[in-house]
Coordinates of C-alpha atoms in Angstrom, one line a residue:
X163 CA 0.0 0.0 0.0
X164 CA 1.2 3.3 -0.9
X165 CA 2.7 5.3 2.0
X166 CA 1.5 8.9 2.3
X167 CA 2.2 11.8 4.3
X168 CA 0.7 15.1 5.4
X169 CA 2.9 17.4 7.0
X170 CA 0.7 20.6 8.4
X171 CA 3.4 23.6 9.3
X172 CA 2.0 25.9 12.2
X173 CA 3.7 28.6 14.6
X174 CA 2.8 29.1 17.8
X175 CA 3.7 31.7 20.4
X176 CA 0.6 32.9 22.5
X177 CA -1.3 30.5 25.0
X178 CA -4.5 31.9 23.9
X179 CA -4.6 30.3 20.2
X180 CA -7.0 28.3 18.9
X181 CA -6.3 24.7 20.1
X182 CA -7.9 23.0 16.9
X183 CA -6.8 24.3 13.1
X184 CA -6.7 23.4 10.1
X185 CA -2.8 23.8 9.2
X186 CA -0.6 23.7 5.3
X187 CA -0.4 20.5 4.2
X188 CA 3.3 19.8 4.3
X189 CA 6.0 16.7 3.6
X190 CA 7.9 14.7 6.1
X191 CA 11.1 13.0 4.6
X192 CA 13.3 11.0 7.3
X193 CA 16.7 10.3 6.7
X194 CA 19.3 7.9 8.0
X195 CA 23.0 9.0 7.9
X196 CA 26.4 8.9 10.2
X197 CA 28.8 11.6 10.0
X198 CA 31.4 8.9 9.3
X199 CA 29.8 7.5 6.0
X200 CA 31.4 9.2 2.8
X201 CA 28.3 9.4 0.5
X202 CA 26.6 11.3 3.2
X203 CA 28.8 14.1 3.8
X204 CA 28.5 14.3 -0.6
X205 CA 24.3 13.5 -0.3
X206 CA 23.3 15.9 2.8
X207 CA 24.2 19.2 1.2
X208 CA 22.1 18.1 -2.1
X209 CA 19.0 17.1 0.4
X210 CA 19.5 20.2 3.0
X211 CA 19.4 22.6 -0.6
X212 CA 16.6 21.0 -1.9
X213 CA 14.3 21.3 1.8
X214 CA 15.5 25.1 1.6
X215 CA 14.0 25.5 -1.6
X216 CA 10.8 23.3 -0.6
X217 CA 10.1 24.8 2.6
X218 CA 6.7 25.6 1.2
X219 CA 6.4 22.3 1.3
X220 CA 8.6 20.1 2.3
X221 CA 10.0 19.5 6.5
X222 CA 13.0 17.1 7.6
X223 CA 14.3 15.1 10.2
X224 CA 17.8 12.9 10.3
X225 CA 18.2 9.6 12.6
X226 CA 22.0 8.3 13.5
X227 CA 23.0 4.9 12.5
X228 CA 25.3 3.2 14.2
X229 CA 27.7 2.4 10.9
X230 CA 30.4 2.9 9.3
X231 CA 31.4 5.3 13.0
X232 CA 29.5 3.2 15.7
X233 CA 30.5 5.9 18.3
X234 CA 28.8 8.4 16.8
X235 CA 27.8 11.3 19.4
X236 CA 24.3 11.9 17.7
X237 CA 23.5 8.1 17.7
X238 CA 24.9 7.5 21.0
X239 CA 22.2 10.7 22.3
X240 CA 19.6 8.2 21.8
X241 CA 20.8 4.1 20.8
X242 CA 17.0 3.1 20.7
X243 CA 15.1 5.6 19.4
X244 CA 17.6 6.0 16.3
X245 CA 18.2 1.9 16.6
X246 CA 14.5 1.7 16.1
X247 CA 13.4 4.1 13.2
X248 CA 16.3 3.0 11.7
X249 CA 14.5 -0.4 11.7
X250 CA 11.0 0.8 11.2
X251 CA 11.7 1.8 7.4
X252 CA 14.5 -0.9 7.3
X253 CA 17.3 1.2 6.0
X254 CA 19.7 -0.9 7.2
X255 CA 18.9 -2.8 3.6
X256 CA 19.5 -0.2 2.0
X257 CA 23.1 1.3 3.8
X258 CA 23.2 5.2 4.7
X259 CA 22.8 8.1 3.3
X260 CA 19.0 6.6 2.8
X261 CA 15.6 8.7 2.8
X262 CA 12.0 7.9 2.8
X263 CA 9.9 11.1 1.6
X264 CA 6.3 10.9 3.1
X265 CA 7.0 7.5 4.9
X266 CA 7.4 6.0 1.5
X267 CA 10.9 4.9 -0.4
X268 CA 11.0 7.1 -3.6
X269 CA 11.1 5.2 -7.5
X270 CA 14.9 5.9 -8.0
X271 CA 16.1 7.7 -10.6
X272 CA 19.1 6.5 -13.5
X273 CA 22.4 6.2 -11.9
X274 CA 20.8 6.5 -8.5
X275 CA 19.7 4.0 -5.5
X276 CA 16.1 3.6 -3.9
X277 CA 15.7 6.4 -1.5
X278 CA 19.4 8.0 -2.0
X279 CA 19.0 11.6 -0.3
X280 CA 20.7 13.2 -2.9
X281 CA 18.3 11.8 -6.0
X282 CA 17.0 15.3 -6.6
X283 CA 14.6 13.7 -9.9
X284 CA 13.0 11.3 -7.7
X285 CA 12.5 13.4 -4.0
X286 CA 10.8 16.0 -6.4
X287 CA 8.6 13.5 -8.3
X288 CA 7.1 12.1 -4.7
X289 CA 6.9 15.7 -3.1
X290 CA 5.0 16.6 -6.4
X291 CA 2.4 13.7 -5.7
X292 CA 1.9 14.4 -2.1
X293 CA 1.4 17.9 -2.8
X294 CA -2.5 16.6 -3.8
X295 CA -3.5 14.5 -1.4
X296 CA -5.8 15.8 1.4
X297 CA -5.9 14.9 4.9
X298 CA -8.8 13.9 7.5
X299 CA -6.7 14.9 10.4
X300 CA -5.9 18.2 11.9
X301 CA -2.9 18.8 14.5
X302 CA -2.2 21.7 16.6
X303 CA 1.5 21.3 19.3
X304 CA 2.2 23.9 22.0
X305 CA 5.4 24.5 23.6
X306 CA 5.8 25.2 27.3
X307 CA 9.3 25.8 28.7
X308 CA 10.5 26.0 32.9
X309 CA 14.1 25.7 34.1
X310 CA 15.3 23.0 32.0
X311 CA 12.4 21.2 31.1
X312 CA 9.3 21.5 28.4
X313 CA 6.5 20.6 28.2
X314 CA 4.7 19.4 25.1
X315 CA 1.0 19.4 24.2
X316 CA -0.7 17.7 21.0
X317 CA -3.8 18.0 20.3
X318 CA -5.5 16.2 17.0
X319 CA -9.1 15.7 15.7
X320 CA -9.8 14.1 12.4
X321 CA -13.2 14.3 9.9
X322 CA -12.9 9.8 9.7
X323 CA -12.5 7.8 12.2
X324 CA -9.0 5.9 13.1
X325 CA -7.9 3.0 14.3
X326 CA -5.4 1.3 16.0
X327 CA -3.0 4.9 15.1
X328 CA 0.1 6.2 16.6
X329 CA 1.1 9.6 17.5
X330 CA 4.9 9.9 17.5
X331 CA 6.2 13.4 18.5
X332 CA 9.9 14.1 17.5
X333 CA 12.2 16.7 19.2
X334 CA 14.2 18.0 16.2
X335 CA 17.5 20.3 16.5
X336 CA 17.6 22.7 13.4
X337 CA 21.5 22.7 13.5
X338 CA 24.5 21.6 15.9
X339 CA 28.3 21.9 15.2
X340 CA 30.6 19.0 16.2
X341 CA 34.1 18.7 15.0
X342 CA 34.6 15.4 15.7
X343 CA 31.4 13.5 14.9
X344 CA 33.1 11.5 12.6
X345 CA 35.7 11.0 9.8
X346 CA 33.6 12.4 6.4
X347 CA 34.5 15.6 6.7
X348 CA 30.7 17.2 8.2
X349 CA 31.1 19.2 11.1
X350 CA 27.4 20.7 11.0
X351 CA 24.7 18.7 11.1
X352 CA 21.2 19.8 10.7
X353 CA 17.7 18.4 11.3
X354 CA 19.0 16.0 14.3
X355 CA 16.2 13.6 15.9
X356 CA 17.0 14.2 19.4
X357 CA 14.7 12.4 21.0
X358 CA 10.9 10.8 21.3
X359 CA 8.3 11.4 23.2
X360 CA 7.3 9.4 24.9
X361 CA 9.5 6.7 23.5
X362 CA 10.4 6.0 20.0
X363 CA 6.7 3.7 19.8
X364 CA 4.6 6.5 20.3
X365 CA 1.4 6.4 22.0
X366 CA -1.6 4.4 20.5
X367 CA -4.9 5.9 20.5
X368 CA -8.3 5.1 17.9
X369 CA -10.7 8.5 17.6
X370 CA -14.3 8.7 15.9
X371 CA -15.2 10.5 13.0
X372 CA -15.4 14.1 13.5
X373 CA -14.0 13.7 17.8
X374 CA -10.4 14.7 19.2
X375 CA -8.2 13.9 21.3
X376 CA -5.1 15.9 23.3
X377 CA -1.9 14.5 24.7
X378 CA 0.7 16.0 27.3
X379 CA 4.0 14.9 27.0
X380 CA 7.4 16.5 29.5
X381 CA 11.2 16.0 28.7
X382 CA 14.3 18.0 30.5
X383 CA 16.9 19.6 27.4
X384 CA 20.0 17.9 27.7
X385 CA 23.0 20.0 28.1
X386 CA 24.4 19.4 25.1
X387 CA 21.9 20.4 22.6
X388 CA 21.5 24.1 21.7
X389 CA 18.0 24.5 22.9
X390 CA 16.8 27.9 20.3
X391 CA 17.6 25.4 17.9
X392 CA 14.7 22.6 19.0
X393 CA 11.6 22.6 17.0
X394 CA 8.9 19.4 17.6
X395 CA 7.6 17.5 15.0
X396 CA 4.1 15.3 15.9
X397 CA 2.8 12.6 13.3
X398 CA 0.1 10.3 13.0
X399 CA 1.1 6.9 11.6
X400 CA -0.2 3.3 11.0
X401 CA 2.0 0.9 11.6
X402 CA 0.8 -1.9 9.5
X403 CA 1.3 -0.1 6.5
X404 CA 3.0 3.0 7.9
X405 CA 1.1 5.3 6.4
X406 CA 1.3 8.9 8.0
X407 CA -2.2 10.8 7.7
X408 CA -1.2 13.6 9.5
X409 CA 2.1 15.8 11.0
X410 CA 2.8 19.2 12.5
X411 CA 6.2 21.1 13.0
X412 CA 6.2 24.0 15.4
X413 CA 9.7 25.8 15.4
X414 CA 7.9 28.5 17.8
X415 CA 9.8 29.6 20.8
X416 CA 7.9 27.9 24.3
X417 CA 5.6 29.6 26.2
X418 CA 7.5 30.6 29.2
X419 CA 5.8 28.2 31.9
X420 CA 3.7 24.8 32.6
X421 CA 0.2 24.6 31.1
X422 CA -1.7 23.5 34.0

């Protein structure tokens, strides 16, 4: 079954806005790579240039693999939720750099692979279809920020009813320099999966046609990530087929205090 996603980008900032909205449909496409794998440091400027000039459009997040460099600091942040989406898609097949645009592997084009990043012909064929698909599901995410910790809350509703879906809600970093990462040469890295909330599987939930649903979610910043640079990404997804009806990206600052 074809895999399709709808990205809706919205911005935040006030405590009084409305808590259910339609939102732009947007595209999600994940990426595995490891800042010691050659054809990624070659692949991630071609994919980072091509979201820039689809941000209209098009959103992104990068998992860690643990190969070629399997002490890589971005994968070592978080072993099981990188481990595990990693899996999910199955990229590990495939090798790294590897992409999935939507939740689906993209028809690659001559002289590339099946979901290479850098396969500008084929990411802008499958943005191009998902562009016209329409989605039952709204989502709306505020950000709430105290000492160290934030606080996270997700609401959805949806025109048809679901079943058996997961809501998986990503905490993104825009950009982060290390030097030493790895051996390919990249020393900035962009659109780092830092972490899932509440774990990598989500939380399953089933809603009726034309109800909604909220979620509340907390997680403490670790010191090392650069926390202006966080954004949260929130996607419905079924797993049998791992179709994604619905995401949201908010790269709003957090409300200063808890929502209570």
């Amino acid at each position: 079954m074809k895999k399709i996603m709808f990205v809706f980008m919205a911005v935040f900032g006030l405590l009084s806005a409305p808590a259910y909205s339609q939102l732009k449909n947007m595209i999600l496409i994940e990426e595995a790579t490891n800042a010691s794998c050659g054809p990624c440091a070659g692949q991630n400027p071609i994919l980072e240039k091509f979201l820039n000039d689809n941000s209209d459009a098009v959103i992104g997040d990068s998992y860690h693999a643990w190969w070629p460099g399997s002490t890589e600091i971005m994968y070592l942040n978080d072993k099981t939720m990188n481990e595990q989406r990693i899996n999910y898609y199955g990229f590990g097949s495939i090798g790294v750099p590897t992409c999935v645009v939507g939740g689906s592997y993209t028809k690659a084009s001559e002289g590339w692979y099946k979901g290479a990043p850098g396969d500008v012909d084929a990411l802008t064929s499958a943005v191009d279809s998902q562009k016209l698909l329409v989605s039952p599901v709204s989502l709306d995410v505020k950000r709430f920020t105290q000492l160290d910790s934030e606080q996270v809350f997700v609401s959805i509703s949806s025109t048809a009813a679901l079943t058996n879906a997961s809501l998986r809600v990503i905490v993104v970093e825009g950009e982060h320099e290390y030097t030493d990462a790895g051996n390919n040469g990249e020393t900035i890295f962009r659109n780092i999966a830092r972490k899932m909330l509440p774990a990598y599987v989500g939380k399953k939930f089933s809603l009726a046609a034309g109800a909604s649903t909220s979620f509340v979610y907390k997680y403490k910043y670790n010191p090392d990530w650069t926390t202006d640079q966080l954004r949260i990404i929130a996607f419905v997804q079924t797993d049998k087929d791992k179709a994604i009806t619905a995401a949201v990206q908010t790269t709003a600052p957090p409300s200063q205090g808890f929502m209570r």
